[in-house]
C-alpha positions as semicolon CSV with decimal commas, in nm:
position;residue;x (nm);y (nm);z (nm)
1;M;22,548;-1,080;20,544
2;P;22,685;-0,846;20,283
3;T;22,502;-0,965;19,951
4;A;22,752;-0,982;19,666
5;V;22,626;-0,828;19,320
6;A;22,463;-1,045;19,109
7;L;22,607;-1,128;18,793
8;T;22,288;-1,180;18,652
9;A;22,249;-0,798;18,622
10;A;22,460;-0,822;18,332
11;L;22,216;-1,046;18,122
12;G;21,908;-0,809;18,199
13;L;21,704;-1,084;18,305
14;A;21,446;-1,022;18,558
15;L;21,313;-1,274;18,771
16;S;20,960;-1,345;18,812
17;G;20,738;-1,665;18,882
18;C;20,387;-1,797;18,910
19;G;20,184;-2,094;19,068
20;T;20,259;-2,277;19,370
21;A;20,606;-2,299;19,524
22;A;20,829;-2,515;19,304
23;T;20,931;-2,750;19,584
24;E;20,618;-2,928;19,562
25;A;20,735;-3,069;19,233
26;G;20,944;-3,334;19,438
27;R;20,994;-3,463;19,807
28;D;21,290;-3,420;20,020
29;A;21,614;-3,623;20,021
30;D;21,600;-3,969;20,177
31;P;21,594;-3,899;20,554
32;R;21,857;-4,161;20,622
33;A;22,085;-3,871;20,435
34;S;22,099;-3,634;20,731
35;A;22,156;-3,917;20,973
36;G;22,355;-3,755;21,313
37;A;22,195;-3,401;21,253
38;G;22,102;-3,424;21,593
39;G;21,847;-3,187;21,689
40;H;21,869;-2,944;21,463
41;G;21,822;-3,192;21,156
42;G;21,480;-3,136;21,118
43;A;21,515;-2,721;21,133
44;V;21,781;-2,791;20,862
45;R;21,561;-2,993;20,638
46;S;21,277;-2,710;20,702
47;A;21,549;-2,428;20,584
48;V;21,607;-2,615;20,296
49;R;21,237;-2,660;20,203
50;R;21,170;-2,301;20,259
51;L;21,487;-2,186;20,085
52;A;21,361;-2,345;19,744
53;A;21,017;-2,170;19,816
54;Q;21,152;-1,815;19,898
55;G;21,385;-1,838;19,610
56;D;21,162;-1,942;19,352
57;A;21,365;-2,242;19,263
58;P;21,278;-2,544;19,176
59;G;21,522;-2,733;19,426
60;A;21,758;-2,675;19,656
61;A;22,021;-2,875;19,842
62;V;22,284;-2,848;20,092
63;L;22,610;-3,020;20,225
64;I;22,738;-3,015;20,583
65;R;23,046;-3,146;20,685
66;R;23,174;-3,106;21,045
67;E;23,519;-3,293;21,177
68;G;23,441;-3,583;21,340
69;G;23,067;-3,565;21,299
70;G;23,054;-3,667;20,965
71;T;22,869;-3,552;20,606
72;R;22,510;-3,467;20,555
73;F;22,349;-3,405;20,239
74;I;21,994;-3,282;20,224
75;A;21,788;-3,208;19,905
76;S;21,444;-3,083;19,855
77;G;21,252;-3,047;19,514
78;V;21,416;-3,131;19,168
79;A;21,685;-3,074;18,948
80;D;21,516;-3,060;18,627
81;V;21,101;-2,970;18,611
82;R;21,071;-3,192;18,267
83;T;21,201;-3,491;18,398
84;G;21,180;-3,454;18,777
85;R;21,493;-3,577;18,788
86;R;21,607;-3,532;19,193
87;I;21,931;-3,309;19,292
88;H;22,239;-3,545;19,333
89;R;22,511;-3,444;19,550
90;S;22,763;-3,470;19,299
91;D;22,602;-3,236;19,051
92;H;22,794;-2,940;18,902
93;F;22,621;-2,612;18,877
94;R;22,721;-2,221;18,833
95;A;22,884;-2,090;19,124
96;G;22,903;-1,749;19,027
97;S;23,112;-1,472;19,287
98;L;23,255;-1,758;19,449
99;T;23,537;-1,748;19,182
100;K;23,636;-1,450;19,386
101;T;23,756;-1,636;19,675
102;V;23,946;-1,877;19,450
103;I;24,105;-1,566;19,247
104;A;24,223;-1,359;19,577
105;A;24,345;-1,720;19,698
106;V;24,575;-1,728;19,404
107;A;24,685;-1,395;19,412
108;L;24,765;-1,431;19,822
109;R;24,988;-1,691;19,720
110;L;25,147;-1,459;19,446
111;T;25,208;-1,201;19,723
112;A;25,339;-1,460;19,983
113;Q;25,588;-1,567;19,670
114;G;25,699;-1,224;19,649
115;R;25,582;-1,173;19,300
116;L;25,293;-0,958;19,343
117;G;25,250;-0,660;19,604
118;L;24,880;-0,549;19,755
119;D;25,042;-0,201;19,752
120;D;25,139;-0,221;19,371
121;P;24,927;0,006;19,169
122;V;24,736;-0,141;18,897
123;E;24,893;0,067;18,669
124;E;25,212;-0,094;18,749
125;H;25,082;-0,441;18,604
126;L;24,841;-0,320;18,339
127;P;25,011;0,002;18,202
128;G;24,745;0,244;18,041
129;L;24,462;0,059;18,096
130;V;24,263;0,207;18,365
131;R;24,232;0,544;18,272
132;G;23,973;0,805;18,157
133;H;23,656;0,953;18,320
134;G;23,802;1,032;18,640
135;N;23,970;0,631;18,667
136;D;24,335;0,638;18,709
137;G;24,512;0,292;18,772
138;R;24,814;0,496;18,916
139;N;24,589;0,546;19,239
140;I;24,437;0,228;19,241
141;T;24,610;-0,068;19,477
142;V;24,585;-0,438;19,399
143;R;24,464;-0,443;19,762
144;Q;24,186;-0,206;19,649
145;L;24,067;-0,468;19,402
146;M;24,067;-0,744;19,622
147;N;23,884;-0,576;19,911
148;H;23,644;-0,365;19,653
149;T;23,782;-0,024;19,800
150;S;23,903;0,089;19,440
151;G;23,557;0,292;19,357
152;L;23,563;0,157;18,991
153;F;23,208;0,124;18,831
154;D;23,066;-0,223;18,782
155;Y;23,030;-0,287;18,461
156;T;22,770;-0,512;18,535
157;E;22,555;-0,232;18,573
158;D;22,605;-0,099;18,266
159;P;22,244;-0,060;18,070
160;V;22,419;-0,029;17,701
161;L;22,603;-0,392;17,787
162;A;22,310;-0,527;17,978
163;R;22,106;-0,483;17,629
164;Q;22,360;-0,612;17,412
165;L;22,404;-0,964;17,640
166;S;22,022;-0,969;17,684
167;A;21,997;-0,973;17,278
168;A;22,287;-1,211;17,225
169;A;22,381;-1,389;17,593
170;D;22,613;-1,653;17,367
171;R;22,843;-1,386;17,245
172;T;23,198;-1,389;17,405
173;R;23,360;-1,107;17,592
174;T;23,670;-1,042;17,661
175;P;23,832;-0,909;18,009
176;A;23,954;-0,591;17,873
177;S;23,627;-0,505;17,670
178;L;23,428;-0,543;18,000
179;V;23,678;-0,315;18,175
180;R;23,654;-0,082;17,895
181;T;23,253;-0,067;17,959
182;A;23,352;0,013;18,332
183;L;23,590;0,319;18,219
184;T;23,293;0,469;18,021
185;H;23,154;0,531;18,377
186;R;23,270;0,761;18,656
187;P;23,412;0,582;18,959
188;Y;23,168;0,575;19,259
189;F;23,429;0,731;19,470
190;A;23,792;0,797;19,517
191;P;24,018;0,507;19,558
192;G;24,021;0,405;19,960
193;V;23,764;0,635;20,056
194;K;23,475;0,395;20,083
195;W;23,357;0,062;20,014
196;R;23,152;-0,101;19,747
197;Y;23,105;-0,426;19,601
198;S;23,213;-0,393;19,240
199;N;23,268;-0,726;18,955
200;T;23,536;-0,477;18,799
201;N;23,777;-0,556;19,012
202;Y;23,812;-0,913;19,029
203;V;23,815;-0,867;18,619
204;L;24,107;-0,655;18,693
205;L;24,252;-0,902;18,947
206;G;24,242;-1,190;18,689
207;M;24,448;-0,993;18,419
208;V;24,664;-0,863;18,693
209;V;24,732;-1,251;18,780
210;Q;24,786;-1,314;18,395
211;Q;25,032;-1,047;18,347
212;V;25,222;-1,141;18,645
213;T;25,251;-1,513;18,584
214;G;25,237;-1,531;18,212
215;R;24,950;-1,765;18,256
216;S;24,588;-1,735;18,212
217;Y;24,385;-1,686;18,622
218;A;24,197;-2,029;18,522
219;D;24,527;-2,171;18,485
220;E;24,695;-2,020;18,779
221;A;24,430;-2,103;19,007
222;R;24,435;-2,477;18,889
223;R;24,801;-2,509;18,962
224;E;24,787;-2,303;19,294
225;V;24,412;-2,374;19,418
226;L;24,235;-2,650;19,249
227;G;24,512;-2,898;19,226
228;P;24,655;-2,848;19,581
229;L;24,277;-2,885;19,749
230;R;24,201;-3,171;19,516
231;L;23,891;-2,977;19,354
232;H;23,839;-3,232;19,082
233;G;23,471;-3,097;19,050
234;T;23,572;-2,760;18,981
235;S;23,657;-2,576;18,668
236;F;23,695;-2,260;18,493
237;P;23,436;-2,288;18,153
238;G;23,571;-1,982;18,002
239;T;23,350;-1,981;17,663
240;R;23,214;-2,329;17,671
241;T;22,841;-2,279;17,699
242;T;22,754;-2,634;17,881
243;L;22,798;-2,781;18,228
244;P;23,028;-3,102;18,322
245;A;22,814;-3,407;18,379
246;P;22,629;-3,490;18,608
247;H;22,439;-3,180;18,642
248;G;22,047;-3,043;18,695
249;R;21,936;-2,786;18,484
250;A;21,936;-2,411;18,570
251;Y;21,642;-2,140;18,582
252;T;21,495;-1,789;18,564
253;R;21,210;-1,604;18,497
254;D;21,104;-1,417;18,191
255;S;21,036;-1,051;18,287
256;G;20,653;-0,976;18,297
257;A;20,512;-0,653;18,389
258;R;20,723;-0,375;18,589
259;G;20,760;-0,529;18,978
260;S;20,744;-0,868;18,812
261;E;21,075;-0,961;18,976
262;A;20,968;-0,918;19,350
263;R;20,623;-1,125;19,244
264;G;20,755;-1,387;19,012
265;D;20,503;-1,397;18,795
266;G;20,697;-1,440;18,464
267;A;20,765;-1,805;18,272
268;R;21,037;-1,993;18,403
269;R;21,307;-2,053;18,147
270;D;21,576;-2,302;18,149
271;V;21,926;-2,095;18,098
272;T;22,180;-2,394;18,184
273;D;22,369;-2,337;17,890
274;L;22,545;-1,980;17,852
275;N;22,892;-1,854;17,771
276;P;22,976;-1,727;18,152
277;S;23,284;-1,495;17,965
278;Y;23,098;-1,201;18,069
279;A;23,149;-1,316;18,463
280;G;23,538;-1,398;18,393
281;A;23,716;-1,359;18,710
282;A;23,469;-1,225;18,894
283;G;23,236;-1,515;18,842
284;E;23,235;-1,799;18,592
285;L;23,325;-2,078;18,836
286;V;23,144;-2,398;18,780
287;S;23,184;-2,642;19,093
288;T;22,996;-2,896;19,330
289;L;22,899;-2,882;19,697
290;D;23,194;-3,108;19,805
291;D;23,428;-2,884;19,602
292;L;23,269;-2,601;19,782
293;S;23,307;-2,734;20,099
294;H;23,676;-2,824;20,061
295;L;23,758;-2,497;19,912
296;L;23,638;-2,320;20,264
297;S;23,798;-2,553;20,481
298;G;24,127;-2,580;20,286
299;L;24,168;-2,213;20,285
300;L;24,064;-2,139;20,641
301;R;24,326;-2,443;20,759
302;G;24,593;-2,234;20,576
303;T;24,619;-2,506;20,311
304;V;24,665;-2,300;20,011
305;V;24,716;-1,942;20,171
306;P;24,992;-1,893;20,437
307;R;24,872;-1,774;20,774
308;A;24,978;-1,419;20,709
309;E;24,810;-1,371;20,353
310;L;24,534;-1,567;20,525
311;R;24,471;-1,271;20,790
312;Q;24,456;-1,047;20,477
313;M;24,177;-1,242;20,343
314;R;23,973;-1,189;20,663
315;D;24,116;-0,802;20,739
316;T;23,749;-0,633;20,703
317;S;23,884;-0,307;20,855
318;A;23,875;-0,104;20,485
319;S;23,493;-0,206;20,427
320;D;23,350;-0,162;20,830
321;G;23,326;-0,506;20,870
322;Q;23,173;-0,616;20,544
323;Y;23,423;-0,770;20,320
324;G;23,807;-0,887;20,329
325;M;23,970;-1,029;20,028
326;G;23,759;-1,272;19,879
327;L;23,591;-1,381;20,247
328;F;23,343;-1,219;20,403
329;P;23,203;-1,240;20,766
330;V;22,869;-1,362;20,837
331;R;22,757;-1,304;21,199
332;L;22,502;-1,496;21,335
333;S;22,274;-1,386;21,620
334;C;22,394;-1,675;21,870
335;G;22,730;-1,491;21,818
336;V;22,906;-1,757;21,590
337;T;23,074;-1,593;21,305
338;L;23,125;-1,749;20,980
339;W;23,345;-1,683;20,687
340;G;23,274;-1,720;20,322
341;H;23,105;-1,607;20,008
342;N;22,817;-1,632;19,780
343;G;22,764;-1,677;19,410
344;E;22,467;-1,551;19,174
345;I;22,508;-1,613;18,795
346;N;22,163;-1,666;18,574
347;G;22,006;-1,993;18,690
348;S;22,203;-2,052;19,002
349;Y;22,244;-1,923;19,373
350;A;22,484;-2,079;19,602
351;L;22,662;-2,021;19,932
352;A;22,963;-2,150;20,116
353;V;23,059;-2,099;20,472
354;A;23,287;-2,242;20,763
355;T;23,382;-2,196;21,133
356;P;23,719;-1,997;21,156
357;D;23,890;-2,283;21,206
358;G;23,777;-2,481;20,884
359;R;23,624;-2,748;21,059
360;H;23,290;-2,712;21,019
361;T;23,149;-2,606;20,718
362;L;22,841;-2,565;20,505
363;A;22,760;-2,522;20,124
364;Y;22,397;-2,475;19,970
365;R;22,263;-2,411;19,642
366;L;21,920;-2,293;19,443
367;N;21,868;-2,388;19,071
368;S;21,758;-2,054;19,013
369;T;21,828;-1,705;19,000
370;A;21,735;-1,577;19,345
371;A;21,860;-1,286;19,560
372;S;22,068;-1,385;19,861
373;G;21,964;-1,235;20,203
374;L;21,645;-1,505;20,216
375;A;21,523;-1,526;20,563
376;A;21,549;-1,896;20,533
377;E;21,907;-1,882;20,445
378;T;21,963;-1,716;20,787
379;S;21,720;-1,982;20,928
380;L;21,970;-2,263;20,801
381;L;22,266;-2,123;20,901
382;E;22,135;-2,068;21,255
383;A;22,002;-2,408;21,288
384;E;22,337;-2,567;21,178
385;F;22,601;-2,347;21,373
386;C;22,403;-2,213;21,686
387;P;22,405;-2,442;21,991
388;P;22,021;-2,555;22,063
389;R;21,869;-2,318;22,330
């Protein structure tokens, strides 16, 4: 599946680890929590344990909803390595780039209302902002921001910014400053020529939303998406460094010698408290497993985005099938295609997917920074969504 560019890059924190798999610190959740899992229940539980081990995470948790089939919550490991607290279904955590799914929905609602055009040049809404080093907002459209075909450099890959944030991770960053960082680099390619995931696109999209509505992207998202879907556990923290209660802890690894990220041989560090302004409209969201499940279900059922705009969200023609607008397809070996998004930010990784009709959803999380594409992730999805052989 496509890998969203992790927002950990901006903090310059390499991942590493040592010792035995973190999942050994706690037991699986009560087996009764997975009642109704059918023949796949054991495979799902095993995949959750492997996810924590492969992701070098103290704990992992998954929430599965199926219309007519109930809800299952399965957790492995711990939420807090110091106290041994277990992961709770109601825990809040940072959802990283799943923020983009919400922001895309907001922008498409504005499109449906005739207040924003997908083919509007960025220059029309943010005059003079995107200029220099071969970048030109007159040639980049809102559509190209949303489907990552703008060619704009990803600010999280800027080495100077990475060093600054590593030295002062609690410093507030404005969207304009993040865009200016991106614009010190030449674009990857001319607008519309190729596809490349860039967090800069959604930072700009958040600025466009504010310009069009007169309200911040966070306020508009609360009005247009979070409110209608009753996502009461989801928030945009802005510059707030703490998580809402209840919550566990979030961990990463201090970088050690060269290659420590792959080996996991650094000390585990608690990074629960951080200023997410460096992620902004590209990744600041805080949520819960229940809310992420309802988000995907509501979107794909057409509850918040009209059907015509929902087709735009799932149109991957500009990216060779990799990405739509705030959603990407996950194609399983059994022929099933899911839709959703992943998210990674310091100390947290999450994925939320659903069947095209929104009636069967899965959301899972790790309480550690972990690269996507884990083998256990595929095993988890196939155990749940592929029919038994």
